[in-house]
Amino acid sequence: MNRETTNRIRFVLEDILPPFIRDSGAFRWAAQRVWGAHITHLANFRERAPFLSEKEYAELYRNHPRVHEGTDNSVACIRRILGSIEGETVCDIGCGTGALLSRIQSAHPELHRLTGVDFVIDDASRLSGIEYVAAKVETLPFADAEFDTVICTHVIEHILDYRRAIAELRRIARRRLIIVVPREREYRYTFNPHFNFFPYTHSFLRAVQPVPSVYVCEDIGRDIFYSEERGAAD
């Protein structure tokens, strides 16, 4: 499925069904008809979040079914990202399959350096003309202000220590930082391994404190698009 289709499904599940149904055993039973025991594994995963080992974290993501075709970003979000890139060097943190990197490469052939980072890069590493680095967002192996634009989409909701992750993103971004997260509410039983939930734009602004003087934070469909200026161009 593409992002637009899952957003329609999420609208029904998150905004129409009452919380007492979403958190009920009846919903878990219905969800198990689709995803089997994995729906319970996800609930347990969130409950045990502060105590998870790196091995447990990696194993759940390795076994988690891929829902979207290629990218978690909607067409509208991709268009907004492509129009917001600054400078000649770009890093996509949490690049996944590399689908967004491919779109950036096509739309901005003038870029001198295009880098993708993920803790697993098997899918993305098949793409040519792009540098790939296996790393965690909380400890990025780059110098301060190494990239003109740093992009991080559909990652922060997965990171337990998200403030540390955002600090790292800011550290390596020279001119612009772009973050996209899903706009969603937390329920006991969900179809994704998310730790953090941002139902409103101001919910996310609390997560990125301190907010700089020049920023954009807006809804794009069921996602939150955030962009901040990190410094002036030379």
Coordinates of N, CA and C in Angstrom, one line a residue:
M1 N 0.8 -1.2 0.0 CA 0.0 0.0 0.0 C 0.9 1.3 0.0
N2 N 0.3 2.3 -0.5 CA 1.0 3.6 -0.5 C 0.6 4.4 0.8
R3 N 1.3 5.5 1.1 CA 1.0 6.2 2.3 C -0.4 6.8 2.3
E4 N -0.9 7.2 1.1 CA -2.2 7.8 1.0 C -3.3 6.8 1.4
T5 N -3.1 5.6 1.1 CA -4.1 4.5 1.4 C -4.1 4.3 2.9
T6 N -2.9 4.1 3.5 CA -2.8 3.8 4.9 C -3.3 5.0 5.7
N7 N -3.1 6.2 5.2 CA -3.7 7.4 5.9 C -5.2 7.4 6.0
R8 N -5.8 6.9 5.0 CA -7.3 6.8 5.1 C -7.7 5.7 6.1
I9 N -7.0 4.6 6.2 CA -7.3 3.6 7.2 C -7.0 4.1 8.6
R10 N -5.9 4.9 8.7 CA -5.6 5.5 10.0 C -6.6 6.5 10.5
F11 N -7.2 7.2 9.5 CA -8.3 8.1 9.9 C -9.5 7.4 10.6
V12 N -9.8 6.3 10.1 CA -10.9 5.5 10.6 C -10.5 4.9 12.0
L13 N -9.3 4.3 12.1 CA -8.9 3.7 13.3 C -8.6 4.6 14.4
E14 N -8.0 5.8 14.1 CA -7.5 6.7 15.1 C -8.5 7.8 15.5
D15 N -9.3 8.2 14.5 CA -10.2 9.4 14.7 C -11.7 9.0 14.8
I16 N -12.1 7.9 14.3 CA -13.5 7.6 14.4 C -13.8 6.5 15.5
L17 N -12.9 5.5 15.6 CA -13.2 4.5 16.6 C -12.9 5.1 18.0
P18 N -13.7 4.9 19.0 CA -13.5 5.5 20.3 C -12.3 4.8 21.0
P19 N -11.6 5.5 21.9 CA -10.4 4.8 22.5 C -10.8 3.5 23.3
F20 N -12.0 3.5 23.9 CA -12.3 2.2 24.6 C -12.4 1.0 23.7
I21 N -12.7 1.2 22.4 CA -12.7 0.1 21.5 C -11.2 -0.1 21.0
R22 N -10.5 0.9 20.7 CA -9.1 0.7 20.2 C -8.2 0.0 21.2
D23 N -8.4 0.2 22.5 CA -7.6 -0.4 23.6 C -8.2 -1.7 24.1
S24 N -9.3 -2.2 23.5 CA -10.0 -3.4 24.0 C -9.4 -4.7 23.5
G25 N -9.7 -5.7 24.2 CA -9.4 -7.1 23.8 C -10.1 -7.4 22.5
A26 N -11.3 -6.9 22.2 CA -12.0 -7.1 21.0 C -11.3 -6.6 19.8
F27 N -10.7 -5.4 19.9 CA -9.9 -4.8 18.8 C -8.6 -5.7 18.6
R28 N -8.0 -6.1 19.7 CA -6.8 -7.0 19.5 C -7.2 -8.2 18.8
W29 N -8.3 -8.8 19.1 CA -8.8 -10.1 18.5 C -8.9 -9.8 17.0
A30 N -9.6 -8.7 16.6 CA -9.8 -8.4 15.2 C -8.5 -8.1 14.5
A31 N -7.6 -7.4 15.2 CA -6.3 -7.1 14.5 C -5.5 -8.3 14.3
Q32 N -5.6 -9.3 15.2 CA -4.9 -10.6 15.1 C -5.3 -11.4 13.9
R33 N -6.6 -11.1 13.4 CA -7.0 -11.8 12.2 C -6.2 -11.3 11.0
V34 N -5.7 -10.1 11.1 CA -4.9 -9.5 10.0 C -3.4 -9.8 10.2
W35 N -2.9 -9.5 11.4 CA -1.4 -9.6 11.6 C -1.0 -10.7 12.5
G36 N -1.9 -11.5 13.0 CA -1.6 -12.6 13.9 C -1.0 -12.1 15.2
A37 N -0.1 -12.8 15.8 CA 0.4 -12.5 17.2 C 1.3 -11.3 17.2
H38 N 1.7 -10.8 16.0 CA 2.6 -9.6 15.9 C 1.9 -8.4 16.6
I39 N 0.6 -8.3 16.5 CA -0.1 -7.1 17.1 C 0.2 -7.1 18.6
T40 N 0.2 -8.3 19.2 CA 0.5 -8.4 20.7 C 2.0 -8.1 21.0
H41 N 2.8 -8.6 20.1 CA 4.3 -8.3 20.2 C 4.6 -6.8 20.2
L42 N 3.9 -6.1 19.4 CA 4.1 -4.7 19.3 C 3.6 -4.0 20.6
A43 N 2.5 -4.4 21.1 CA 2.0 -3.8 22.4 C 3.0 -4.1 23.5
N44 N 3.5 -5.3 23.6 CA 4.5 -5.7 24.6 C 5.8 -4.9 24.4
F45 N 6.2 -4.7 23.1 CA 7.4 -3.9 22.7 C 7.3 -2.5 23.3
R46 N 6.2 -1.9 23.2 CA 6.1 -0.5 23.7 C 6.1 -0.5 25.3
E47 N 5.4 -1.5 25.9 CA 5.3 -1.5 27.3 C 6.7 -1.7 27.9
R48 N 7.6 -2.5 27.2 CA 8.9 -2.8 27.7 C 10.0 -1.8 27.2
A49 N 9.6 -0.7 26.6 CA 10.5 0.1 25.9 C 11.7 0.5 26.7
P50 N 11.6 0.9 28.0 CA 12.8 1.4 28.7 C 13.8 0.3 29.0
F51 N 13.3 -1.0 28.8 CA 14.2 -2.1 29.2 C 14.6 -3.0 28.1
L52 N 14.4 -2.6 26.9 CA 14.7 -3.4 25.7 C 16.2 -3.4 25.5
S53 N 16.7 -4.6 25.1 CA 18.1 -4.7 24.7 C 18.2 -4.3 23.2
E54 N 19.4 -4.0 22.8 CA 19.6 -3.7 21.3 C 19.2 -4.9 20.5
K55 N 19.5 -6.1 20.9 CA 19.1 -7.3 20.2 C 17.6 -7.4 20.0
E56 N 16.9 -7.2 21.1 CA 15.4 -7.2 21.0 C 14.9 -6.2 20.1
Y57 N 15.4 -5.0 20.1 CA 15.0 -3.9 19.3 C 15.2 -4.2 17.8
A58 N 16.4 -4.7 17.5 CA 16.8 -5.1 16.1 C 15.9 -6.2 15.6
E59 N 15.6 -7.2 16.5 CA 14.9 -8.4 16.0 C 13.4 -8.0 15.7
L60 N 12.8 -7.1 16.5 CA 11.4 -6.7 16.1 C 11.4 -6.0 14.8
Y61 N 12.3 -5.1 14.6 CA 12.3 -4.4 13.3 C 12.6 -5.3 12.1
R62 N 13.5 -6.3 12.4 CA 13.8 -7.3 11.3 C 12.6 -8.1 10.9
N63 N 11.7 -8.4 11.9 CA 10.5 -9.2 11.7 C 9.3 -8.4 11.4
H64 N 9.3 -7.1 11.5 CA 8.2 -6.3 11.3 C 7.8 -6.2 9.8
P65 N 6.5 -6.5 9.4 CA 6.1 -6.5 8.0 C 6.2 -5.1 7.4
R66 N 6.7 -5.0 6.2 CA 6.7 -3.7 5.5 C 5.4 -3.4 5.0
V67 N 4.8 -2.3 5.4 CA 3.4 -1.9 5.0 C 3.4 -1.1 3.7
H68 N 4.4 -0.1 3.6 CA 4.4 0.8 2.5 C 5.3 0.3 1.4
E69 N 4.9 0.7 0.2 CA 5.7 0.3 -1.0 C 6.9 1.3 -1.2
G70 N 8.0 1.0 -0.7 CA 9.2 1.8 -1.0 C 9.5 2.9 0.1
T71 N 8.4 3.7 0.4 CA 8.6 4.8 1.3 C 7.4 5.0 2.2
D72 N 7.7 5.5 3.4 CA 6.6 5.9 4.3 C 6.1 7.3 4.0
N73 N 6.7 8.0 3.1 CA 6.3 9.4 2.8 C 5.2 9.5 1.8
S74 N 4.3 10.4 2.0 CA 3.3 10.6 1.0 C 3.8 11.4 -0.1
V75 N 3.1 11.5 -1.3 CA 3.5 12.3 -2.4 C 3.7 13.7 -2.0
A76 N 2.7 14.2 -1.2 CA 2.7 15.6 -0.8 C 3.9 15.9 0.1
C77 N 4.3 15.0 1.0 CA 5.5 15.2 1.8 C 6.8 15.2 1.0
I78 N 6.9 14.3 0.0 CA 8.0 14.2 -0.8 C 8.2 15.5 -1.6
R79 N 7.1 16.0 -2.2 CA 7.1 17.3 -2.9 C 7.6 18.4 -2.0
R80 N 7.2 18.4 -0.8 CA 7.6 19.5 0.1 C 9.0 19.4 0.5
I81 N 9.5 18.2 0.7 CA 10.9 18.0 1.0 C 11.8 18.4 -0.2
L82 N 11.5 18.0 -1.4 CA 12.3 18.3 -2.5 C 12.4 19.8 -2.7
G83 N 11.3 20.5 -2.4 CA 11.4 22.0 -2.5 C 12.0 22.7 -1.4
S84 N 12.4 22.0 -0.4 CA 13.0 22.6 0.8 C 14.5 22.4 1.0
I85 N 15.1 21.7 0.1 CA 16.5 21.3 0.2 C 17.4 22.5 -0.1
E86 N 18.4 22.7 0.7 CA 19.4 23.8 0.6 C 20.8 23.3 0.4
G87 N 21.6 24.0 -0.4 CA 23.0 23.6 -0.5 C 23.3 22.5 -1.4
E88 N 24.5 21.9 -1.3 CA 25.0 21.0 -2.2 C 25.3 19.6 -1.6
T89 N 25.1 19.5 -0.3 CA 25.3 18.2 0.4 C 24.0 17.8 1.2
V90 N 23.5 16.6 1.0 CA 22.3 16.2 1.7 C 22.5 14.8 2.4
C91 N 22.0 14.7 3.6 CA 22.0 13.4 4.3 C 20.6 13.0 4.7
D92 N 20.2 11.8 4.3 CA 18.9 11.3 4.7 C 19.1 10.3 5.8
I93 N 18.7 10.6 7.0 CA 18.8 9.8 8.2 C 17.6 8.9 8.3
G94 N 17.8 7.6 8.4 CA 16.7 6.6 8.4 C 16.2 6.4 6.9
C95 N 17.2 6.2 6.0 CA 16.9 6.2 4.6 C 16.1 5.0 4.1
G96 N 16.0 3.9 4.9 CA 15.2 2.7 4.6 C 15.6 2.1 3.2
T97 N 14.7 2.0 2.3 CA 14.9 1.4 1.0 C 15.7 2.3 0.1
G98 N 15.8 3.6 0.5 CA 16.5 4.6 -0.4 C 15.5 5.2 -1.4
A99 N 14.2 5.0 -1.2 CA 13.3 5.6 -2.2 C 13.3 7.1 -2.2
L100 N 13.4 7.7 -1.0 CA 13.5 9.2 -1.0 C 14.8 9.7 -1.6
L101 N 15.9 9.0 -1.3 CA 17.2 9.4 -1.9 C 17.1 9.4 -3.4
S102 N 16.5 8.4 -4.0 CA 16.3 8.3 -5.4 C 15.6 9.5 -6.0
R103 N 14.5 9.9 -5.2 CA 13.7 11.1 -5.7 C 14.6 12.4 -5.6
I104 N 15.3 12.5 -4.5 CA 16.2 13.7 -4.3 C 17.3 13.7 -5.4
Q105 N 17.8 12.5 -5.7 CA 18.9 12.4 -6.7 C 18.4 12.9 -8.1
S106 N 17.1 12.5 -8.4 CA 16.5 12.8 -9.7 C 16.2 14.3 -9.8
A107 N 15.6 14.9 -8.7 CA 15.2 16.2 -8.7 C 16.3 17.2 -8.5
H108 N 17.4 16.8 -7.9 CA 18.6 17.7 -7.6 C 19.9 17.1 -8.1
P109 N 20.1 17.0 -9.4 CA 21.3 16.4 -10.0 C 22.5 17.2 -9.7
E110 N 22.3 18.5 -9.2 CA 23.5 19.3 -9.0 C 24.2 19.0 -7.6
L111 N 23.6 18.2 -6.8 CA 24.1 17.9 -5.5 C 25.5 17.2 -5.6
H112 N 26.4 17.7 -4.8 CA 27.8 17.1 -4.8 C 27.9 15.9 -4.0
R113 N 27.1 15.8 -3.0 CA 27.2 14.6 -2.1 C 25.8 14.3 -1.5
L114 N 25.4 13.0 -1.7 CA 24.1 12.5 -1.2 C 24.3 11.2 -0.4
T115 N 24.0 11.3 0.9 CA 24.3 10.3 1.9 C 23.1 9.7 2.5
G116 N 23.0 8.4 2.6 CA 21.9 7.7 3.3 C 22.4 7.0 4.6
V117 N 21.7 7.1 5.7 CA 22.0 6.5 6.9 C 20.9 5.6 7.4
D118 N 21.2 4.4 7.9 CA 20.2 3.6 8.5 C 20.9 2.6 9.3
F119 N 20.3 1.9 10.3 CA 21.0 0.9 11.1 C 21.0 -0.4 10.3
V120 N 20.2 -0.5 9.3 CA 20.3 -1.6 8.3 C 20.2 -1.0 6.9
I121 N 21.2 -1.2 6.0 CA 21.2 -0.6 4.7 C 21.2 -1.5 3.6
D122 N 20.7 -2.8 3.8 CA 20.8 -3.8 2.7 C 20.0 -3.3 1.5
D123 N 18.8 -2.8 1.7 CA 18.0 -2.4 0.5 C 18.6 -1.2 -0.2
A124 N 18.9 -0.2 0.6 CA 19.4 1.1 0.0 C 20.8 0.9 -0.6
S125 N 21.6 0.0 -0.2 CA 23.0 -0.1 -0.7 C 23.0 -0.5 -2.1
R126 N 21.9 -1.0 -2.7 CA 21.9 -1.4 -4.1 C 21.8 -0.2 -5.0
L127 N 21.5 1.0 -4.5 CA 21.4 2.2 -5.3 C 22.8 2.8 -5.6
S128 N 23.0 3.2 -6.9 CA 24.3 3.8 -7.2 C 24.3 5.3 -7.1
G129 N 25.5 5.8 -7.0 CA 25.7 7.3 -6.9 C 25.3 7.9 -5.6
I130 N 25.1 7.0 -4.6 CA 24.8 7.5 -3.2 C 25.6 6.8 -2.2
E131 N 26.1 7.6 -1.2 CA 27.0 7.0 -0.2 C 26.0 6.5 0.9
Y132 N 26.4 5.3 1.5 CA 25.5 4.7 2.5 C 26.4 4.4 3.8
V133 N 25.8 4.7 4.9 CA 26.5 4.6 6.2 C 25.5 3.8 7.1
A134 N 26.0 2.8 7.7 CA 25.2 2.1 8.8 C 25.5 2.7 10.1
A135 N 24.5 3.3 10.7 CA 24.7 4.0 12.0 C 23.3 4.2 12.7
K136 N 23.3 4.5 14.0 CA 22.1 4.8 14.7 C 22.0 6.4 14.8
V137 N 20.8 6.9 14.7 CA 20.6 8.3 14.7 C 21.1 9.0 16.0
E138 N 21.1 8.2 17.1 CA 21.6 8.8 18.4 C 23.1 9.0 18.4
T139 N 23.8 8.4 17.5 CA 25.3 8.5 17.5 C 25.8 8.5 16.1
L140 N 25.6 9.6 15.4 CA 26.0 9.7 14.0 C 27.5 10.0 13.8
P141 N 28.1 9.2 12.9 CA 29.6 9.3 12.7 C 30.0 10.4 11.7
F142 N 29.5 11.7 12.0 CA 29.8 12.8 11.1 C 30.3 14.0 11.9
A143 N 31.0 14.9 11.2 CA 31.5 16.1 11.9 C 30.3 17.1 12.1
D144 N 30.5 18.0 12.9 CA 29.6 19.1 13.1 C 29.3 19.9 11.8
A145 N 28.1 20.1 11.5 CA 27.7 20.9 10.3 C 28.3 20.3 9.0
E146 N 28.3 19.0 8.9 CA 28.9 18.3 7.8 C 28.1 18.4 6.5
F147 N 26.7 18.5 6.7 CA 25.8 18.5 5.5 C 25.0 19.8 5.5
D148 N 24.8 20.3 4.3 CA 24.0 21.5 4.2 C 22.5 21.2 4.6
T149 N 22.0 20.1 4.1 CA 20.6 19.7 4.5 C 20.6 18.3 5.1
V150 N 19.9 18.2 6.2 CA 19.8 16.9 6.9 C 18.3 16.6 6.9
I151 N 17.9 15.4 6.5 CA 16.5 15.0 6.4 C 16.3 13.8 7.2
C152 N 15.2 13.8 8.0 CA 14.9 12.6 8.8 C 13.4 12.4 8.8
T153 N 12.9 11.4 8.1 CA 11.5 11.2 7.9 C 11.0 9.9 8.5
H154 N 10.0 9.9 9.4 CA 9.4 8.7 10.0 C 10.4 7.9 10.7
V155 N 11.2 8.6 11.5 CA 12.2 8.0 12.4 C 12.1 8.3 13.9
I156 N 11.8 9.6 14.1 CA 11.8 10.1 15.5 C 10.7 9.3 16.3
E157 N 9.6 8.9 15.7 CA 8.6 8.2 16.5 C 9.1 6.8 16.9
H158 N 10.2 6.3 16.3 CA 10.7 5.0 16.7 C 11.8 5.1 17.7
I159 N 12.3 6.3 18.1 CA 13.5 6.4 18.9 C 13.1 6.7 20.4
L160 N 13.6 5.8 21.3 CA 13.2 6.0 22.7 C 13.8 7.3 23.2
D161 N 15.1 7.6 23.0 CA 15.8 8.8 23.4 C 15.7 9.8 22.2
Y162 N 14.5 10.3 21.9 CA 14.4 11.1 20.7 C 15.0 12.5 20.9
R163 N 15.2 13.0 22.1 CA 15.8 14.3 22.3 C 17.3 14.2 21.9
R164 N 17.9 13.1 22.2 CA 19.3 12.9 21.9 C 19.4 12.8 20.3
A165 N 18.5 12.1 19.7 CA 18.5 11.9 18.3 C 18.3 13.3 17.6
I166 N 17.4 14.1 18.1 CA 17.2 15.5 17.5 C 18.5 16.3 17.6
A167 N 19.1 16.2 18.8 CA 20.4 16.9 19.0 C 21.4 16.5 18.0
E168 N 21.5 15.2 17.7 CA 22.5 14.8 16.7 C 22.1 15.3 15.3
L169 N 20.9 15.3 14.9 CA 20.4 15.8 13.6 C 20.8 17.3 13.5
R170 N 20.6 18.1 14.6 CA 21.0 19.5 14.6 C 22.5 19.7 14.5
R171 N 23.2 18.8 15.1 CA 24.7 18.9 15.2 C 25.3 18.8 13.8
I172 N 24.8 17.9 12.9 CA 25.4 17.7 11.6 C 24.8 18.5 10.5
A173 N 23.7 19.2 10.8 CA 23.1 20.1 9.8 C 23.7 21.5 9.8
R174 N 24.1 21.9 8.6 CA 24.8 23.2 8.5 C 23.8 24.3 8.2
R175 N 22.8 24.0 7.3 CA 21.9 25.1 6.8 C 20.4 24.8 7.1
R176 N 20.0 23.5 6.9 CA 18.6 23.2 7.1 C 18.4 21.8 7.6
L177 N 17.5 21.7 8.5 CA 17.1 20.4 9.1 C 15.6 20.2 8.8
I178 N 15.3 19.0 8.2 CA 13.9 18.7 7.8 C 13.5 17.4 8.6
I179 N 12.4 17.4 9.3 CA 11.9 16.2 10.0 C 10.4 16.0 9.7
V180 N 10.1 14.8 9.4 CA 8.7 14.4 9.2 C 8.3 13.3 10.2
V181 N 7.2 13.5 10.9 CA 6.7 12.4 11.8 C 5.2 12.2 11.5
P182 N 4.7 11.0 11.8 CA 3.2 10.9 11.6 C 2.5 11.6 12.6
R183 N 1.3 12.2 12.3 CA 0.4 12.8 13.2 C -0.5 11.8 13.7
E184 N -0.3 11.3 14.9 CA -1.1 10.1 15.4 C -1.3 10.1 16.9
R185 N -2.3 9.4 17.4 CA -2.5 9.3 18.8 C -2.0 7.9 19.2
E186 N -1.7 7.8 20.5 CA -1.3 6.5 21.1 C -2.4 5.7 21.5
Y187 N -2.4 4.4 21.2 CA -3.3 3.4 21.6 C -2.5 2.1 22.0
R188 N -3.2 1.3 22.8 CA -2.5 0.1 23.3 C -2.1 -0.8 22.1
Y189 N -3.1 -1.0 21.2 CA -2.8 -1.9 20.0 C -2.7 -1.1 18.7
T190 N -1.6 -1.1 18.1 CA -1.3 -0.4 16.9 C -0.6 -1.4 15.9
F191 N -0.5 -0.9 14.7 CA 0.1 -1.7 13.6 C 1.6 -1.2 13.3
N192 N 2.2 -0.5 14.3 CA 3.5 0.0 14.0 C 4.3 0.0 15.3
P193 N 5.6 -0.1 15.3 CA 6.5 -0.1 16.5 C 6.9 1.3 16.9
H194 N 5.9 2.2 17.2 CA 6.3 3.5 17.5 C 6.3 3.7 19.0
F195 N 7.2 4.5 19.5 CA 7.3 4.9 20.9 C 6.7 6.2 21.2
N196 N 6.9 7.1 20.2 CA 6.5 8.5 20.5 C 5.3 8.9 19.5
F197 N 4.4 9.7 20.1 CA 3.2 10.0 19.3 C 2.9 11.5 19.4
F198 N 2.6 12.1 18.2 CA 2.4 13.5 18.1 C 1.1 13.8 17.4
P199 N 0.0 14.0 18.2 CA -1.3 14.2 17.6 C -1.5 15.6 17.0
Y200 N -0.7 16.6 17.4 CA -0.8 18.0 16.9 C 0.6 18.5 16.6
T201 N 0.6 19.6 15.8 CA 1.9 20.2 15.5 C 2.6 20.7 16.8
H202 N 1.8 21.3 17.7 CA 2.4 21.8 18.9 C 2.9 20.7 19.8
S203 N 2.4 19.5 19.6 CA 3.0 18.3 20.3 C 4.4 18.1 19.9
F204 N 4.6 18.2 18.6 CA 6.0 18.0 18.1 C 6.9 19.2 18.4
L205 N 6.4 20.4 18.5 CA 7.2 21.5 18.8 C 7.7 21.4 20.3
R206 N 7.0 20.7 21.1 CA 7.5 20.5 22.5 C 8.7 19.5 22.4
A207 N 8.7 18.6 21.5 CA 9.7 17.6 21.4 C 11.0 18.2 20.8
V208 N 10.9 19.3 20.1 CA 12.1 19.9 19.5 C 12.6 21.1 20.2
Q209 N 12.2 21.3 21.4 CA 12.7 22.4 22.2 C 14.2 22.4 22.4
P210 N 14.9 23.5 22.3 CA 14.3 24.9 22.0 C 14.1 25.1 20.5
V211 N 12.9 25.7 20.2 CA 12.6 25.9 18.8 C 13.3 27.2 18.4
P212 N 14.0 27.1 17.2 CA 14.8 28.2 16.7 C 13.9 29.4 16.2
S213 N 14.4 30.5 15.9 CA 13.6 31.7 15.5 C 13.0 31.5 14.1
V214 N 13.7 30.7 13.2 CA 13.2 30.5 11.9 C 12.9 29.0 11.7
Y215 N 11.6 28.7 11.6 CA 11.2 27.3 11.5 C 9.8 27.3 10.8
V216 N 9.4 26.1 10.3 CA 8.1 25.8 9.8 C 7.6 24.5 10.4
C217 N 6.4 24.5 10.9 CA 5.8 23.3 11.4 C 4.4 23.2 11.0
E218 N 4.0 22.3 10.2 CA 2.7 22.3 9.6 C 2.2 20.9 9.3
D219 N 0.9 20.7 9.2 CA 0.3 19.4 8.8 C 0.3 19.2 7.3
I220 N 0.7 18.0 6.9 CA 0.6 17.7 5.5 C -0.1 16.3 5.6
G221 N -1.4 16.4 5.3 CA -2.2 15.1 5.4 C -2.2 14.7 6.9
R222 N -1.8 13.5 7.1 CA -1.7 12.9 8.5 C -0.3 12.9 9.0
D223 N 0.6 13.7 8.4 CA 2.0 13.9 8.8 C 2.2 15.3 9.3
I224 N 3.3 15.4 10.1 CA 3.8 16.7 10.5 C 5.1 17.0 9.8
F225 N 5.2 18.1 9.1 CA 6.4 18.5 8.4 C 7.0 19.6 9.2
Y226 N 8.3 19.4 9.6 CA 9.0 20.4 10.4 C 10.3 20.7 9.7
S227 N 10.7 22.0 9.6 CA 11.9 22.5 9.0 C 12.4 23.6 9.8
E228 N 13.8 23.7 10.0 CA 14.4 24.8 10.7 C 15.7 25.2 10.1
E229 N 16.0 26.5 10.2 CA 17.2 27.0 9.6 C 18.3 26.8 10.7
R230 N 19.5 26.3 10.2 CA 20.6 26.0 11.1 C 21.7 27.1 11.1
G231 N 21.7 27.9 10.0 CA 22.7 28.9 9.9 C 22.6 29.6 8.5
A232 N 23.3 30.7 8.4 CA 23.3 31.4 7.1 C 24.3 30.8 6.1
A233 N 23.9 30.9 4.8 CA 24.8 30.4 3.7 C 26.1 31.3 3.7
D234 N 27.2 30.7 3.2 CA 28.4 31.4 3.1 C 28.3 32.4 2.0

